[in-house]
Amino acid sequence: MGTTQLESVPEPKYWHLKTVLSEALDHDFAVGEILPNERELAARFGVARATLRQALEQLELEGRLQRRRGVGTTVAPPRVGVAVGSARHSWPGESADGWEAVDAAEALPTAAVLKLLAAGSGSAASGSAASGSAVFAADQPVHTVRRTRVTEGQVVAAELLYVPAASVPGLSAIDAPAGPARARAVLRELQRLALDGQDRSVELGSARADDAKELDRLPGAPVLLVTTRYFTAGGTAAVSVATYRADTCRLTFGDEGVEITETRVAS
Amino acid sequence: MGTTQLESVPEPKYWHLKTVLSEALDHDFAVGEILPNERELAARFGVARATLRQALEQLELEGRLQRRRGVGTTVAPPRVGVAVGSARHSWPGESADGWEAVDAAEALPTAAVLKLLAAGSGSAASGSAASGSAVFAADQPVHTVRRTRVTEGQVVAAELLYVPAASVPGLSAIDAPAGPARARAVLRELQRLALDGQDRSVELGSARADDAKELDRLPGAPVLLVTTRYFTAGGTAAVSVATYRADTCRLTFGDEGVEITETRVAS
DNA sequence: AAGTGGTCTAGACCACCAA
DNA sequence: TGGTGGTCTAGACCACTTA
């Protein structure tokens, strides 16, 4: 290396490392190829392992690498595009779009879920008696449905759907035992209602322990949280929080059928 | 604390630490309040500073904390919801939605940008001669427009818009000097075209050095990359890549006027 | 059992900000 | 100038996978 220039604004080592590795990935490695292990890479670049790991972490965050404990670090395939906004206004489970019902249960809502349910729909007349007041109280049970989404043979998302018992009259009659069948039964009841509108938001989060397990990631792994609220004339009928693997997924919001095919390229 | 139970599956210290801190933030701190510095917190919890930092990093990723070098760590306000999908099918700059034109320039497209431009629209007849072939070549210049988006007094996003010279005939006639005026002129020319459709995707990334500077973050900070392609009858007329601060933003895709107001709650 | 990535430590120095 | 977070080191041990 020598001294090309004494950088006036010294770039952090891990940042420079990341750049070097990134270019090496473009030119000298194929998808799926295994990289040398961390100790050797660190030695090769003359840095401490922690510093090398800082660079690898960034590359993993960007979806360039995949690291698995006990196995090694491999070059990741390009992110898969998963359609999130294409089907306009439909209840969960209405179309066969890769989601699989896993289980259903009943529980009291957490404060966070209550908040989501309480906020009114913009299409409903605001200020009316329907919004706000204790339609969904903390002591009213909420049905929860777990689903997972599989794309190209890989679990890319885990979802938790919250349906207040008050939203759907027929819900209390469901007597299926816990399991996929019960989950599907809850969805069927929900689909009886007339859907008035929906509402989505995307933000960065870290995987809770249970979601991490479904996604085959470590707890705390970066995820994209997609929160959807389903509105009926009566207000917010259901809320779902879908946890997408941020390392492997690109969420697409194309209008019917349009799809971005690939992003990453060499050089 | 004592020994509640010798956990059979020992939770990592930083994970437990994160949980403890998270609850403390809910109960004992107000938004904007300054936390004790890292060395003191580490000592207080009896861990090394690096471990404490691992917990803080996660909390910052989740938008709970804000850390500034030379200043300290403060409790972050709830994420702001920024509308990304509400205005359906409109050119950039058509509505006053918080975006400010900053600058415009001309350059040769990178391979990644070319790839985005080359992929055809799904609404256009596929297989026609228009798609594919060298309409956008690597040696054809591309106009770039820089914009920033300000919400509640804070820069939340930096955007780079790519417009191939071939897309917009009137573009070469623009003679405004570099600066906001030139950027607005390019947008005006673009808006003359008939917009046929658009296409969005969201993924996790890390801030490039220039974007980081606009967003007042360090290079490598986690960001949400929103890629939009604008289609005309002729194919992809423009592509924009918007870089949103992942720590402070929640992207909303509500249908006209609907808006999630708040997410985080205490307890 | 050997090898991998994940966690953790106890230091050190540096870049940045405010008083 | 003092205090903050950001970077970096050279070790150690642990959890997990594969053979």
Tab-separated table of N, CA and C in Angstrom, chain A residues 180-242:
chain	number	residue	atom	x	y	z
A	180	PRO	N	-53.156	-24.767	12.136
A	180	PRO	CA	-53.459	-24.097	10.866
A	180	PRO	C	-54.950	-24.038	10.580
A	181	ALA	N	-55.677	-25.108	10.914
A	181	ALA	CA	-57.103	-25.139	10.610
A	181	ALA	C	-57.833	-24.005	11.328
A	182	ARG	N	-57.508	-23.825	12.580
A	182	ARG	CA	-58.147	-22.745	13.331
A	182	ARG	C	-57.783	-21.386	12.745
A	183	ALA	N	-56.515	-21.229	12.366
A	183	ALA	CA	-56.071	-19.969	11.776
A	183	ALA	C	-56.876	-19.668	10.514
A	184	ARG	N	-57.050	-20.690	9.694
A	184	ARG	CA	-57.804	-20.476	8.452
A	184	ARG	C	-59.272	-20.140	8.748
A	185	ALA	N	-59.789	-20.734	9.797
A	185	ALA	CA	-61.181	-20.464	10.172
A	185	ALA	C	-61.348	-18.996	10.570
A	186	VAL	N	-60.408	-18.472	11.323
A	186	VAL	CA	-60.481	-17.066	11.731
A	186	VAL	C	-60.430	-16.159	10.504
A	187	LEU	N	-59.521	-16.490	9.584
A	187	LEU	CA	-59.399	-15.675	8.368
A	187	LEU	C	-60.705	-15.702	7.573
A	188	ARG	N	-61.319	-16.885	7.511
A	188	ARG	CA	-62.573	-17.003	6.763
A	188	ARG	C	-63.646	-16.095	7.347
A	189	GLU	N	-63.720	-16.077	8.683
A	189	GLU	CA	-64.716	-15.222	9.324
A	189	GLU	C	-64.457	-13.757	8.994
A	190	LEU	N	-63.186	-13.398	9.033
A	190	LEU	CA	-62.800	-12.015	8.770
A	190	LEU	C	-63.207	-11.604	7.363
A	191	GLN	N	-63.043	-12.534	6.444
A	191	GLN	CA	-63.319	-12.222	5.037
A	191	GLN	C	-64.809	-12.011	4.752
A	192	ARG	N	-65.662	-12.380	5.692
A	192	ARG	CA	-67.082	-12.140	5.518
A	192	ARG	C	-67.397	-10.651	5.553
A	193	LEU	N	-66.571	-9.891	6.288
A	193	LEU	CA	-66.843	-8.462	6.435
A	193	LEU	C	-66.540	-7.710	5.137
A	194	ALA	N	-67.166	-6.553	4.992
A	194	ALA	CA	-66.881	-5.702	3.831
A	194	ALA	C	-65.669	-4.829	4.155
A	195	LEU	N	-64.625	-4.986	3.375
A	195	LEU	CA	-63.399	-4.224	3.615
A	195	LEU	C	-63.538	-2.826	3.037
A	196	ASP	N	-63.288	-1.847	3.885
A	196	ASP	CA	-63.515	-0.472	3.476
A	196	ASP	C	-62.245	0.225	2.996
A	197	GLY	N	-61.117	-0.237	3.469
A	197	GLY	CA	-59.866	0.407	3.097
A	197	GLY	C	-58.734	-0.188	3.901
A	198	GLN	N	-57.538	0.132	3.513
A	198	GLN	CA	-56.401	-0.307	4.317
A	198	GLN	C	-55.292	0.704	4.237
A	199	ASP	N	-54.248	0.410	4.958
A	199	ASP	CA	-53.320	1.421	5.377
A	199	ASP	C	-52.002	0.737	5.721
A	200	ARG	N	-50.915	1.121	5.103
A	200	ARG	CA	-49.672	0.399	5.355
A	200	ARG	C	-48.556	1.322	5.767
A	201	SER	N	-47.641	0.806	6.586
A	201	SER	CA	-46.409	1.539	6.845
A	201	SER	C	-45.252	0.569	6.968
A	202	VAL	N	-44.088	1.043	6.612
A	202	VAL	CA	-42.871	0.224	6.644
A	202	VAL	C	-41.830	0.919	7.496
A	203	GLU	N	-41.239	0.177	8.398
A	203	GLU	CA	-40.145	0.750	9.183
A	203	GLU	C	-39.131	-0.313	9.533
A	204	LEU	N	-37.974	0.133	9.969
A	204	LEU	CA	-36.908	-0.778	10.354
A	204	LEU	C	-37.100	-1.230	11.786
A	205	GLY	N	-36.816	-2.486	12.048
A	205	GLY	CA	-36.908	-2.991	13.403
A	205	GLY	C	-35.903	-4.100	13.619
A	206	SER	N	-35.941	-4.688	14.787
A	206	SER	CA	-35.099	-5.862	14.988
A	206	SER	C	-35.990	-7.019	15.420
A	207	ALA	N	-35.632	-8.195	14.966
A	207	ALA	CA	-36.504	-9.356	15.125
A	207	ALA	C	-36.679	-9.746	16.582
A	208	ARG	N	-37.919	-9.915	17.007
A	208	ARG	CA	-38.172	-10.484	18.317
A	208	ARG	C	-37.740	-11.951	18.282
A	209	ALA	N	-37.589	-12.527	19.449
A	209	ALA	CA	-37.060	-13.892	19.527
A	209	ALA	C	-37.914	-14.881	18.723
A	210	ASP	N	-39.249	-14.783	18.855
A	210	ASP	CA	-40.107	-15.750	18.178
A	210	ASP	C	-40.081	-15.572	16.659
A	211	ASP	N	-40.101	-14.313	16.213
A	211	ASP	CA	-40.028	-14.073	14.781
A	211	ASP	C	-38.687	-14.531	14.225
A	212	ALA	N	-37.638	-14.236	14.982
A	212	ALA	CA	-36.293	-14.620	14.531
A	212	ALA	C	-36.229	-16.123	14.271
A	213	LYS	N	-36.861	-16.861	15.137
A	213	LYS	CA	-36.830	-18.315	14.990
A	213	LYS	C	-37.534	-18.742	13.705
A	214	GLU	N	-38.683	-18.165	13.433
A	214	GLU	CA	-39.407	-18.495	12.207
A	214	GLU	C	-38.608	-18.123	10.963
A	215	LEU	N	-37.860	-17.027	11.086
A	215	LEU	CA	-37.124	-16.531	9.919
A	215	LEU	C	-35.735	-17.154	9.818
A	216	ASP	N	-35.417	-18.044	10.757
A	216	ASP	CA	-34.109	-18.674	10.759
A	216	ASP	C	-32.989	-17.647	10.896
A	217	ARG	N	-33.217	-16.669	11.762
A	217	ARG	CA	-32.224	-15.650	12.032
A	217	ARG	C	-31.991	-15.570	13.530
A	218	LEU	N	-30.953	-14.837	13.931
A	218	LEU	CA	-30.730	-14.619	15.352
A	218	LEU	C	-31.638	-13.498	15.842
A	219	PRO	N	-32.034	-13.563	17.114
A	219	PRO	CA	-32.822	-12.460	17.673
A	219	PRO	C	-32.080	-11.149	17.468
A	220	GLY	N	-32.820	-10.120	17.145
A	220	GLY	CA	-32.200	-8.825	16.938
A	220	GLY	C	-31.794	-8.575	15.500
A	221	ALA	N	-31.941	-9.581	14.646
A	221	ALA	CA	-31.591	-9.387	13.248
A	221	ALA	C	-32.438	-8.275	12.655
A	222	PRO	N	-31.865	-7.493	11.738
A	222	PRO	CA	-32.622	-6.379	11.159
A	222	PRO	C	-33.777	-6.879	10.313
A	223	VAL	N	-34.926	-6.297	10.517
A	223	VAL	CA	-36.129	-6.691	9.766
A	223	VAL	C	-36.894	-5.448	9.329
A	224	LEU	N	-37.717	-5.637	8.325
A	224	LEU	CA	-38.623	-4.582	7.890
A	224	LEU	C	-40.006	-4.892	8.447
A	225	LEU	N	-40.518	-3.972	9.239
A	225	LEU	CA	-41.830	-4.181	9.833
A	225	LEU	C	-42.894	-3.530	8.970
A	226	VAL	N	-43.803	-4.342	8.454
A	226	VAL	CA	-44.893	-3.824	7.629
A	226	VAL	C	-46.173	-3.900	8.447
A	227	THR	N	-46.670	-2.750	8.827
A	227	THR	CA	-47.887	-2.682	9.634
A	227	THR	C	-49.065	-2.341	8.744
A	228	THR	N	-50.078	-3.181	8.781
A	228	THR	CA	-51.260	-2.945	7.948
A	228	THR	C	-52.493	-2.852	8.830
A	229	ARG	N	-53.306	-1.860	8.572
A	229	ARG	CA	-54.564	-1.737	9.284
A	229	ARG	C	-55.704	-1.912	8.296
A	230	TYR	N	-56.677	-2.728	8.685
A	230	TYR	CA	-57.814	-3.010	7.822
A	230	TYR	C	-59.036	-2.309	8.366
A	231	PHE	N	-59.671	-1.525	7.505
A	231	PHE	CA	-60.813	-0.737	7.942
A	231	PHE	C	-62.128	-1.292	7.413
A	232	THR	N	-63.125	-1.285	8.276
A	232	THR	CA	-64.496	-1.514	7.826
A	232	THR	C	-65.281	-0.263	8.187
A	233	ALA	N	-66.556	-0.272	7.881
A	233	ALA	CA	-67.382	0.888	8.191
A	233	ALA	C	-67.320	1.200	9.690
A	234	GLY	N	-67.163	0.162	10.497
A	234	GLY	CA	-67.170	0.345	11.934
A	234	GLY	C	-65.878	0.902	12.504
A	235	GLY	N	-64.824	0.935	11.685
A	235	GLY	CA	-63.529	1.406	12.169
A	235	GLY	C	-62.445	0.411	11.816
A	236	THR	N	-61.435	0.328	12.652
A	236	THR	CA	-60.338	-0.585	12.391
A	236	THR	C	-60.728	-2.002	12.819
A	237	ALA	N	-60.847	-2.885	11.842
A	237	ALA	CA	-61.324	-4.230	12.139
A	237	ALA	C	-60.187	-5.174	12.481
A	238	ALA	N	-59.011	-4.909	11.974
A	238	ALA	CA	-57.876	-5.792	12.231
A	238	ALA	C	-56.574	-5.064	11.948
A	239	VAL	N	-55.531	-5.570	12.571
A	239	VAL	CA	-54.195	-5.016	12.365
A	239	VAL	C	-53.222	-6.156	12.200
A	240	SER	N	-52.328	-6.035	11.230
A	240	SER	CA	-51.302	-7.055	11.105
A	240	SER	C	-49.921	-6.423	11.117
A	241	VAL	N	-48.986	-7.130	11.738
A	241	VAL	CA	-47.594	-6.703	11.721
A	241	VAL	C	-46.776	-7.817	11.095
A	242	ALA	N	-46.274	-7.560	9.909
A	242	ALA	CA	-45.474	-8.555	9.205
A	242	ALA	C	-43.998	-8.214	9.336
